[in-house]
Coordinates of C-alpha atoms in Angstrom, one line a residue:
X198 CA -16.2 9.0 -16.5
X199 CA -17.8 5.7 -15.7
X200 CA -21.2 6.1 -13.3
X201 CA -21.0 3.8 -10.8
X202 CA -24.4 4.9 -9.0
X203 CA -26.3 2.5 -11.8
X204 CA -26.4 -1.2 -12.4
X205 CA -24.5 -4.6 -10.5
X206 CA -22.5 -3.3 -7.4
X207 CA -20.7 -6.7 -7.3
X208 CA -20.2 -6.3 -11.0
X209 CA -19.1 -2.3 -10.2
X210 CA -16.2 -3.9 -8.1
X211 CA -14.7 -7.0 -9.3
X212 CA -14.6 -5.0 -13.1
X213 CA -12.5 -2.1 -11.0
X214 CA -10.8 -4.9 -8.3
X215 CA -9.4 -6.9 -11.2
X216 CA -7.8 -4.2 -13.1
X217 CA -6.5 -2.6 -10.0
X218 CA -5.3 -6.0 -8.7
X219 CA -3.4 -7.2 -12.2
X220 CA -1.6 -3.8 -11.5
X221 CA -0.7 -4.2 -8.1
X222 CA 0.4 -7.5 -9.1
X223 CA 2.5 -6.5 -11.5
X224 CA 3.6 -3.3 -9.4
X225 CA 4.4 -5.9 -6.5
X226 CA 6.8 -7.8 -8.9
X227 CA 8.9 -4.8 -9.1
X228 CA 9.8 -5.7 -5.4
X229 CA 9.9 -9.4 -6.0
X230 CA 12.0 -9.1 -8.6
X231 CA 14.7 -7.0 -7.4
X232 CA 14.3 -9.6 -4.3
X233 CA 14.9 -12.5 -6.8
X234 CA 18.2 -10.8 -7.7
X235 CA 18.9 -9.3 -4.4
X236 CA 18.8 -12.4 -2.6
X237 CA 22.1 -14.2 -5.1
X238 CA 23.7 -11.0 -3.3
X239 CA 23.8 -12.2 0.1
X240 CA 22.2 -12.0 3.3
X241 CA 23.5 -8.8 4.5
X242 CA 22.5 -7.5 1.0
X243 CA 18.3 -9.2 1.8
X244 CA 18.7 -7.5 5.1
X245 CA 19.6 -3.9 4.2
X246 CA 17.7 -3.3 1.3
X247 CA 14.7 -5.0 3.7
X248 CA 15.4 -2.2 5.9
X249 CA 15.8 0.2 3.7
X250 CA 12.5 -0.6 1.8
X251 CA 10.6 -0.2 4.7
X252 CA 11.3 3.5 4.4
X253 CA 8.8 3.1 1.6
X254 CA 6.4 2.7 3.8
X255 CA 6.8 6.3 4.8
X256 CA 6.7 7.7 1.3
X257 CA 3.8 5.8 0.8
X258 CA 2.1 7.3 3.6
X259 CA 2.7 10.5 2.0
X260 CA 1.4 9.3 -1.5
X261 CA -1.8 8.1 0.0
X262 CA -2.7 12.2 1.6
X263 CA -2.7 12.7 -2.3
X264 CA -4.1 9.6 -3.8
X265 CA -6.8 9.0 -0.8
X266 CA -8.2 12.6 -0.7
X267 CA -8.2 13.5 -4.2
X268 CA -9.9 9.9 -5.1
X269 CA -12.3 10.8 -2.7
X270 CA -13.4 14.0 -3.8
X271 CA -13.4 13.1 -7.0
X272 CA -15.8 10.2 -7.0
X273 CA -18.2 12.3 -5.1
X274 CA -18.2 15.0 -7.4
X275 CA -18.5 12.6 -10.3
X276 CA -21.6 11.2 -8.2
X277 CA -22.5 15.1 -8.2
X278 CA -21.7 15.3 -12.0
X279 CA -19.9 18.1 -10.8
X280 CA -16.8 18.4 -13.5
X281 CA -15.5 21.7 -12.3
X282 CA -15.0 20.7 -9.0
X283 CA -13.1 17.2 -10.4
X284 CA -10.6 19.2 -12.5
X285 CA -9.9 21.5 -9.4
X286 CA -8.9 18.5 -7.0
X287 CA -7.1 16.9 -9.4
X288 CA -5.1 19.8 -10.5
X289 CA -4.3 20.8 -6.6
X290 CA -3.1 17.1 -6.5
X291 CA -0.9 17.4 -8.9
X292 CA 0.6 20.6 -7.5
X293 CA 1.2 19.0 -4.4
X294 CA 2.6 15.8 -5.8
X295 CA 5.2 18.4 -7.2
X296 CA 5.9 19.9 -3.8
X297 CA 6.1 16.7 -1.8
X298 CA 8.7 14.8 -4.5
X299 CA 11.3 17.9 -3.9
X300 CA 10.5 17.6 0.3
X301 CA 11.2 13.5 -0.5
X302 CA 14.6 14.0 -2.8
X303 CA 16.0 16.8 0.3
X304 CA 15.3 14.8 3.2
X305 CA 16.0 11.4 1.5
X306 CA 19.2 11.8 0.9
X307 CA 20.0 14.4 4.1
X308 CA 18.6 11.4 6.7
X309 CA 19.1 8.3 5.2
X310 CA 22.3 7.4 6.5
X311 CA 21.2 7.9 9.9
X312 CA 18.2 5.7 9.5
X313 CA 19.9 2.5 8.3
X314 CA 22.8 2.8 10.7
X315 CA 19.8 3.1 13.6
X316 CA 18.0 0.0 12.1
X317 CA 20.4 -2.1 10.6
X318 CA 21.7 -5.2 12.0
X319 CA 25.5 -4.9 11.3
X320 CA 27.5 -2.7 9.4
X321 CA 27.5 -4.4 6.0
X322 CA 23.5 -4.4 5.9
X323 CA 23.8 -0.6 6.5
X324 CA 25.8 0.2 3.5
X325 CA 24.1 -2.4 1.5
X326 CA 20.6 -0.5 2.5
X327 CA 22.2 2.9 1.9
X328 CA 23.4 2.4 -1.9
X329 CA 20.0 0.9 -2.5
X330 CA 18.2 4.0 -1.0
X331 CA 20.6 6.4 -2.7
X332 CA 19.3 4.8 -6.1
X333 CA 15.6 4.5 -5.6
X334 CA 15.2 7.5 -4.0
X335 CA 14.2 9.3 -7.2
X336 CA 11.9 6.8 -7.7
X337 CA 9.8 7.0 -4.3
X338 CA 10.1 10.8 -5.1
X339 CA 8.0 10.4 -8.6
X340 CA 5.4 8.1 -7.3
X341 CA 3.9 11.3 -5.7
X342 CA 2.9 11.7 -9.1
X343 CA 2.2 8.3 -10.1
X344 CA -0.4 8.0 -7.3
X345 CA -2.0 11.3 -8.3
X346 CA -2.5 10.4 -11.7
X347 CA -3.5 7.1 -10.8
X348 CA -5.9 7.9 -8.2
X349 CA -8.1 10.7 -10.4
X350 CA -9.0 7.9 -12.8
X351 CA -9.8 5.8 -9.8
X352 CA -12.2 8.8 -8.9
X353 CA -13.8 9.0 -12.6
X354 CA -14.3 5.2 -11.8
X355 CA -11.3 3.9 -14.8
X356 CA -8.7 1.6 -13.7
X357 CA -7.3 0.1 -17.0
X358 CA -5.3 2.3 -18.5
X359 CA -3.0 2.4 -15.2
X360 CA -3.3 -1.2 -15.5
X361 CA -1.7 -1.4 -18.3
X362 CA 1.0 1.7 -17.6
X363 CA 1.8 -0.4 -14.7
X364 CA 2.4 -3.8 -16.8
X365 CA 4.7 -1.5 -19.2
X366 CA 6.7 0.0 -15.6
X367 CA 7.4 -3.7 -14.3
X368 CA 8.5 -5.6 -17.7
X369 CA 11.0 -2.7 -18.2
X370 CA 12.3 -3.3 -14.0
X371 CA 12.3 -7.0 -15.2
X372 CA 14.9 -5.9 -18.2
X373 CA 16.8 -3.5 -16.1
X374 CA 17.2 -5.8 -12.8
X375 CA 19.3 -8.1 -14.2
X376 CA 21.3 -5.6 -16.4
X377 CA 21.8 -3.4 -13.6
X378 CA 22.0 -5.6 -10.5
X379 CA 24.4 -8.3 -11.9
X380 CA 25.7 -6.9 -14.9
X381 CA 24.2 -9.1 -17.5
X382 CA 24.9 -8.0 -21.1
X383 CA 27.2 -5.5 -19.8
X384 CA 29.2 -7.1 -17.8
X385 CA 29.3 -4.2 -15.1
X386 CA 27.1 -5.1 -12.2
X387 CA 26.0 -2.3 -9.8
X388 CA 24.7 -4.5 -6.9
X389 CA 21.3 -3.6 -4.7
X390 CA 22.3 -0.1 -6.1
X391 CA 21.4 -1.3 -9.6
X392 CA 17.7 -2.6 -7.9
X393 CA 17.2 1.5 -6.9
X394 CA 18.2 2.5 -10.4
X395 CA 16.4 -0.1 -12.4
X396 CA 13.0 0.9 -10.4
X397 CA 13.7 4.3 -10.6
X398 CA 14.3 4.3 -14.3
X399 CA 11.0 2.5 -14.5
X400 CA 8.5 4.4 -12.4
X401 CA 9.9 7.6 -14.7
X402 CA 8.1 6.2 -17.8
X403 CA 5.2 5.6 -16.0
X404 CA 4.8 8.5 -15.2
X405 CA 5.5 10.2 -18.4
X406 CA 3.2 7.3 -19.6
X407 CA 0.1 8.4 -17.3
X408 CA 0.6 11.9 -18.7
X409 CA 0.8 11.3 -22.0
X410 CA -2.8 9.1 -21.5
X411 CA -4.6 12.2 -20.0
X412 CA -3.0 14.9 -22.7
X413 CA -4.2 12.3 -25.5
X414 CA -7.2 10.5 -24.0
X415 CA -8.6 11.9 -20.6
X416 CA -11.9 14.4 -21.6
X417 CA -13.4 14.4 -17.9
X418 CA -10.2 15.7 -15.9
X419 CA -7.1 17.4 -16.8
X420 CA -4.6 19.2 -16.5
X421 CA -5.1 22.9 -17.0
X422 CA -2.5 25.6 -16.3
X423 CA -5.2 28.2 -14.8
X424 CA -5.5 25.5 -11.7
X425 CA -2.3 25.1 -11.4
X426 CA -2.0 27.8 -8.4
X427 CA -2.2 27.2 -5.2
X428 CA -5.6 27.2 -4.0
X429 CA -5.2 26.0 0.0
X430 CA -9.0 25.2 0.2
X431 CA -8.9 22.9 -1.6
X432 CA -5.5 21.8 0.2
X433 CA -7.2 21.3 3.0
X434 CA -10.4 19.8 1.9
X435 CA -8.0 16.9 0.1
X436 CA -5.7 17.2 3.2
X437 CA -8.6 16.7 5.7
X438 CA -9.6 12.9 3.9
X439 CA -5.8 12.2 3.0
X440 CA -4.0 12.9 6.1
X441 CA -5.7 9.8 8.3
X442 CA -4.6 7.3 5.5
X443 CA -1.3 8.7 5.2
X444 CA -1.0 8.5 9.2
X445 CA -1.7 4.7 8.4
X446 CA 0.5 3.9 6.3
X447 CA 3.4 5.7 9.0
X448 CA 2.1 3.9 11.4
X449 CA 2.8 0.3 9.3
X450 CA 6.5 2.0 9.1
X451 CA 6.8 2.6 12.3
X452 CA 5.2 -1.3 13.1
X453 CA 7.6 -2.6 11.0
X454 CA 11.0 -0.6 11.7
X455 CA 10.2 -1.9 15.5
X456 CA 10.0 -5.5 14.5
X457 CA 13.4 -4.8 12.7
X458 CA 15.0 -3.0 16.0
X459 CA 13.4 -5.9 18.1
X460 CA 14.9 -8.4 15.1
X461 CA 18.5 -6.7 15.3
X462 CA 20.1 -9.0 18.8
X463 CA 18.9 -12.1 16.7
X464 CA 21.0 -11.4 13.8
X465 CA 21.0 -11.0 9.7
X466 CA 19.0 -14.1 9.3
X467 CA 16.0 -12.9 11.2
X468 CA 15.9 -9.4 9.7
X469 CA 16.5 -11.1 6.0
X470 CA 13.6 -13.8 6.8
X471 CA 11.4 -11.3 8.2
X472 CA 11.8 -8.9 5.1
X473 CA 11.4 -12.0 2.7
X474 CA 8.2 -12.8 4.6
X475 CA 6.6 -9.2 4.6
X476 CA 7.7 -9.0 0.9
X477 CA 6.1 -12.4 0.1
X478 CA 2.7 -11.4 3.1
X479 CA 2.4 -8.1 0.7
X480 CA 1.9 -9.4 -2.4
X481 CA -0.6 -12.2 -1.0
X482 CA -2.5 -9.2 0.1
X483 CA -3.0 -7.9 -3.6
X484 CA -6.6 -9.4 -3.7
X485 CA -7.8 -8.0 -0.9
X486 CA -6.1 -4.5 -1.0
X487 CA -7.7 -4.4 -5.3
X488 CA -11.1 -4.9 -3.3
X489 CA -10.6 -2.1 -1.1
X490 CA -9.2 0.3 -3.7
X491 CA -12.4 -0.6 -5.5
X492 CA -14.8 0.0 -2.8
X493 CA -13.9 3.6 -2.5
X494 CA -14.6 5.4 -6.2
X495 CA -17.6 2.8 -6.4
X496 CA -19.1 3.7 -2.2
X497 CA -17.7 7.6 -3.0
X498 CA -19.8 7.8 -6.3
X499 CA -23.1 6.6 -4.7
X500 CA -22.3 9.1 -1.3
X501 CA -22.0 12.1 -3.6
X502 CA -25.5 10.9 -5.5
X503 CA -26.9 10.1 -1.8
X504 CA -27.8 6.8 -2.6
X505 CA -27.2 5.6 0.5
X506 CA -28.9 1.7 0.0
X507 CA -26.3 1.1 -1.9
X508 CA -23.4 2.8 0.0
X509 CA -24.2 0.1 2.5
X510 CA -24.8 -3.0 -0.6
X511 CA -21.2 -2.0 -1.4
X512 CA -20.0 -2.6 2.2
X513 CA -21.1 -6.3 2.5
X514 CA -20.6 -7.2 -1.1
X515 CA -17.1 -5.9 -0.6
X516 CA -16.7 -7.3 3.1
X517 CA -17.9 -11.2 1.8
X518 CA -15.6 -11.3 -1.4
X519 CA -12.7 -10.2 0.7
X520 CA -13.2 -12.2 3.6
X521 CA -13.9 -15.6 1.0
X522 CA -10.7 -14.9 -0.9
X523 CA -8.7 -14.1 2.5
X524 CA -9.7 -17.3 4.0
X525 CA -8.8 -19.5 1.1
X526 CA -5.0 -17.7 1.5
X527 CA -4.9 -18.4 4.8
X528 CA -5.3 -22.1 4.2
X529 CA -2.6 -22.3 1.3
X530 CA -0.2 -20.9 3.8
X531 CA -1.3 -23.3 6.3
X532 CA -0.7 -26.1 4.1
X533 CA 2.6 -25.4 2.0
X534 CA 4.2 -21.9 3.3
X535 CA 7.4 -22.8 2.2
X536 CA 6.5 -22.5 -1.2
X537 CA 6.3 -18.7 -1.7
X538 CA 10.1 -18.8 -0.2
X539 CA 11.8 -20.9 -2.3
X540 CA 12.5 -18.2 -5.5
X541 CA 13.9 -15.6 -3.0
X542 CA 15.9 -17.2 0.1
X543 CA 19.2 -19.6 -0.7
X544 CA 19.7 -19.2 3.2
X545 CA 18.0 -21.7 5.2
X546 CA 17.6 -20.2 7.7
X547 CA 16.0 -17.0 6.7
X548 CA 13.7 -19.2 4.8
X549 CA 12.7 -20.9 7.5
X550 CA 12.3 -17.5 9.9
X551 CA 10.1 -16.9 6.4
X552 CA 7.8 -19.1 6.5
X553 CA 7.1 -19.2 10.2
X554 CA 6.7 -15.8 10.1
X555 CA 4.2 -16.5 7.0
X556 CA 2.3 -19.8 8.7
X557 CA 1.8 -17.7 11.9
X558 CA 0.5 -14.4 10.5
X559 CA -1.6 -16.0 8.6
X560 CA -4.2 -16.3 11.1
X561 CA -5.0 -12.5 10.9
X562 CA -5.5 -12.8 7.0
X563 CA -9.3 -12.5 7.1
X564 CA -9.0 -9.6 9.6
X565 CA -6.5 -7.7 7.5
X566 CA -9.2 -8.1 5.0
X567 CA -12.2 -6.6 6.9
X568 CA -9.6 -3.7 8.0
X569 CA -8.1 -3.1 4.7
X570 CA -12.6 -2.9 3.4
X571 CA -13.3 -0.6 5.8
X572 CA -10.7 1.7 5.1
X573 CA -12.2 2.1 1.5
X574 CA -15.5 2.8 2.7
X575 CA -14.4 5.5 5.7
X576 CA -12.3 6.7 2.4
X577 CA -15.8 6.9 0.1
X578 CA -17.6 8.4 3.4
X579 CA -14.8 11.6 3.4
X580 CA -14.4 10.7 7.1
X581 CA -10.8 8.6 7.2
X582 CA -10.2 9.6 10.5
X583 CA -12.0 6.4 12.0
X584 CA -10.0 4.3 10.1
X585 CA -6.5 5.9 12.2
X586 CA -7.8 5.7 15.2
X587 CA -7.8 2.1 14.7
X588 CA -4.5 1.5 13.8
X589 CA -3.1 4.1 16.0
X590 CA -4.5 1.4 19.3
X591 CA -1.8 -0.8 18.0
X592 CA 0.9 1.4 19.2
X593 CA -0.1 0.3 22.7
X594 CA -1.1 -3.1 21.8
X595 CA 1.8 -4.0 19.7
X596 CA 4.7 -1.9 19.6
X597 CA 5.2 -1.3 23.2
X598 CA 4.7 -4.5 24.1
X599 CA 7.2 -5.8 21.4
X600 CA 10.0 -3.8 22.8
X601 CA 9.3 -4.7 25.9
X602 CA 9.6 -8.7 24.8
X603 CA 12.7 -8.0 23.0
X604 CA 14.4 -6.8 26.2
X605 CA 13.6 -10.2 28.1
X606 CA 15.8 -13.4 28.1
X607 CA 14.3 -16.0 25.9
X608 CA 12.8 -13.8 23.6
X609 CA 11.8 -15.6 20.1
X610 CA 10.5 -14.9 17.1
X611 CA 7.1 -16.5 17.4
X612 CA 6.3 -14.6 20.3
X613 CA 6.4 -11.2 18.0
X614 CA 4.2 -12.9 15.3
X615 CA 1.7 -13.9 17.8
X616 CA 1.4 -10.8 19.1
X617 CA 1.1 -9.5 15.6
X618 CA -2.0 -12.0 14.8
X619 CA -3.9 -10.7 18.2
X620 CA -3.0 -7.0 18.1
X621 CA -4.3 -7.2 14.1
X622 CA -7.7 -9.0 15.7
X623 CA -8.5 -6.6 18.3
X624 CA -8.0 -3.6 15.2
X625 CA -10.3 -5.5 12.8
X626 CA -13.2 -5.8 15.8
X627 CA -12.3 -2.0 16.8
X628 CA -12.9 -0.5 13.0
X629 CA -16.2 -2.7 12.3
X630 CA -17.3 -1.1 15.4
X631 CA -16.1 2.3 14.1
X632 CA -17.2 1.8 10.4
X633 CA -21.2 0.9 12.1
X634 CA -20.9 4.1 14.2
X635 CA -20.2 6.6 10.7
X636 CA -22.7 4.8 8.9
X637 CA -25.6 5.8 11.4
X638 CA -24.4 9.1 11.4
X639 CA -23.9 9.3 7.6
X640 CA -27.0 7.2 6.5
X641 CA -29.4 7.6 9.2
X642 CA -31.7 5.1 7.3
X643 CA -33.2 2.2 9.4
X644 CA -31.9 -0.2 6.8
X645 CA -28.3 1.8 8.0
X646 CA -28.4 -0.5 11.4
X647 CA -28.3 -4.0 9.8
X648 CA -24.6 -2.9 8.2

């Protein structure tokens, strides 16, 4: 276990953020590079296994109940120095993660037709979606465990050895992508199909990776057999932090599966340019989102130690780095947005829905920033439901009015991603105001009013 209660809190997170953010990056390229090879497929091909990635939205959601409320609990009771407690969590997590990767496999492959015929713009991008699904679904079923794993160390206040499993899980997808989508070496290509399999087949020895490093290396957490039964306390203590996040990240699948429906009377090329651009917006996002993943295990820690000064030191050291780094990527998509497009779009004009969609959004990159922070501290705080609320408002102030502007005459593209950049603005503003509220109640310290 590292203690994160002593010494830099700047230091504390940029030595967690840059760990965490190499493996996001590297995690990201398993998307950009089935994209890469995805994209010499077609448009129809772009466009349903666009749509059908969005699902991973969804079992992403579900990831984060784990990964959010047994991080949580486990910084605190680090900041406690209180191992029993740890080991519980994180043996409950796992037992879960178990639980929800059969509930993903069942449903997955019982529901998925129905979901890409509802969201997909023609019949090819349906089937094109569905193979892809059918193949990665195995995959989105062992990142349960993947997260779980993951997000104990994050707890214990260790990032680099999932770093590095990570780095291993996305050079292999590199090997198998071109193998398995277009048949190189073998000559037998298996199409967006062979993207599902060759992330599939990766995640697996991750995971089998991240077990072997706690059997081997892991002394403060493990797994023991004896904690291995149910306990539902402690269900619903990790439950009552990780359902909130988990409703957040449904709500960005259900954000972005009614862009697609509002996208689907414009045809392929706005659905494939949109999915290039939230691809492309998502990995730009890595700094920012390392940042928050850091400022939970390093806030949780000092909570659970009630060292409340620095709870607060965390916030703005946290809140300026993001919003510095977030700014400078808004202005390198101001300038030359075309450039992240190039690699992935032979279409002109899905590039060019791309990097409107990219120049546009933009705008709300700082915002995202400041949202994406103060979901790490509600997260360290073990009150998540804040953070929810917030994003729930956009269901009102975004989708609603989206569908509504999709069933007008002259309905374009911009006016979505406008209404994207304001509805994103009015969330930031809404979960500062919500993040200053639980830190008065939390910390009620006078030096708790100037956060």
């Amino acid at each position: 276990m590292r203690d994160l209660t002593q010494g830099s809190i700047p230091k504390h997170l940029i030595s967690l953020a840059v760990p965490i953010g190499i493996g996001m990056a590297f995690q990201m390229l398993y998307v950009l590079i089935d994209l890469y090879f995805v994209s010499r497929l077609g448009d129809a091909a772009i466009a349903g296994v666009g749509a059908a990635g969005n699902l991973q939205f969804l079992v992403m959601a579900a990831s984060q109940v784990l990964g959010v409320g047994a991080m949580a609990l486990i910084a605190q009771a680090c900041g406690r120095k209180d191992v029993d407690d740890a080991n519980a969590v994180f043996n409950q997590s796992l037992l879960l993660a178990a639980l929800a990767a059969a509930i993903t496999l069942i449903a997955g492959y019982a529901c998925s037709g129905a979901y890409m015929r509802a969201i997909a713009a023609d019949a090819a991008s349906a089937a094109a979606g569905l193979a892809y699904l059918h193949a990665f679904l195995p995959g989105l079923a062992l990142q349960f465990a993947l997260v779980a794993l993951g997000a104990a160390l994050r707890g214990t206040g260790i990032s680099k050895p999932t770093m590095l499993v990570q780095i291993v899980t996305v050079v292999l997808n590199a090997i198998l992508a071109p193998v398995l989508i277009a048949g190189w070496l073998t000559g037998r290509a298996f199409g967006v199909a062979g993207a599902g399999w060759a992330s599939s087949i990766s995640i697996a020895v991750g995971v089998a990776l991240m077990l072997l490093y706690f059997a081997r290396l892991e002394h403060y957490v493990g797994v023991d057999a004896r904690q291995l039964r149910p306990q539902p306390p402690v269900w619903r203590r990790i439950l009552a932090i990780g359902l909130p996040p988990g409703g957040e990240f449904a709500l960005m699948f259900v954000f972005m599966a009614v862009t697609y429906w509002c996208l689907r009377g414009l045809g392929t090329d706005a659905q494939a340019g949109y999915g290039i651009g939230m691809r492309v917006m998502q990995a730009i996002f890595l700094p920012i989102m390392a940042i928050a993943f850091a400022v939970a295990p390093v806030a949780g820690q000092n909570v659970g130690a009630g060292r409340g000064e620095r709870v607060l030191a965390t916030f703005r050291s946290a809140a300026l780095i993001g919003s510095v780094a977030m700014f400078a990527l808004t202005l390198l998509c101001q300038w030359r947005p075309e450039w992240f497009m190039r690699p992935f779009a032979d279409n002109a004009q899905a590039a060019d829905v791309a990097a409107d969609f990219l120049r546009i959004v933009s705008w709300n990159f700082v915002a995202s920033g400041l949202i994406f922070t103060c979901s790490g501290m509600f997260q360290a705080l073990g009150n998540t439901r804040p953070s929810l609320y917030a994003s729930a408002s956009r269901l009102a102030t975004f989708a609603l009015p989206a569908v509504w502007l999709s069933q007008h005459p002259g309905f374009e593209l911009r006016q979505l991603w406008l209404l994207s950049v304001g509805t994103t603005l009015l969330q930031a503003l809404t979960v500062l105001w919500l993040l200053r509220r639980e830190l008065r109640l939390r910390l009620p310290q006078p030096s708790a009013a100037a956060a």
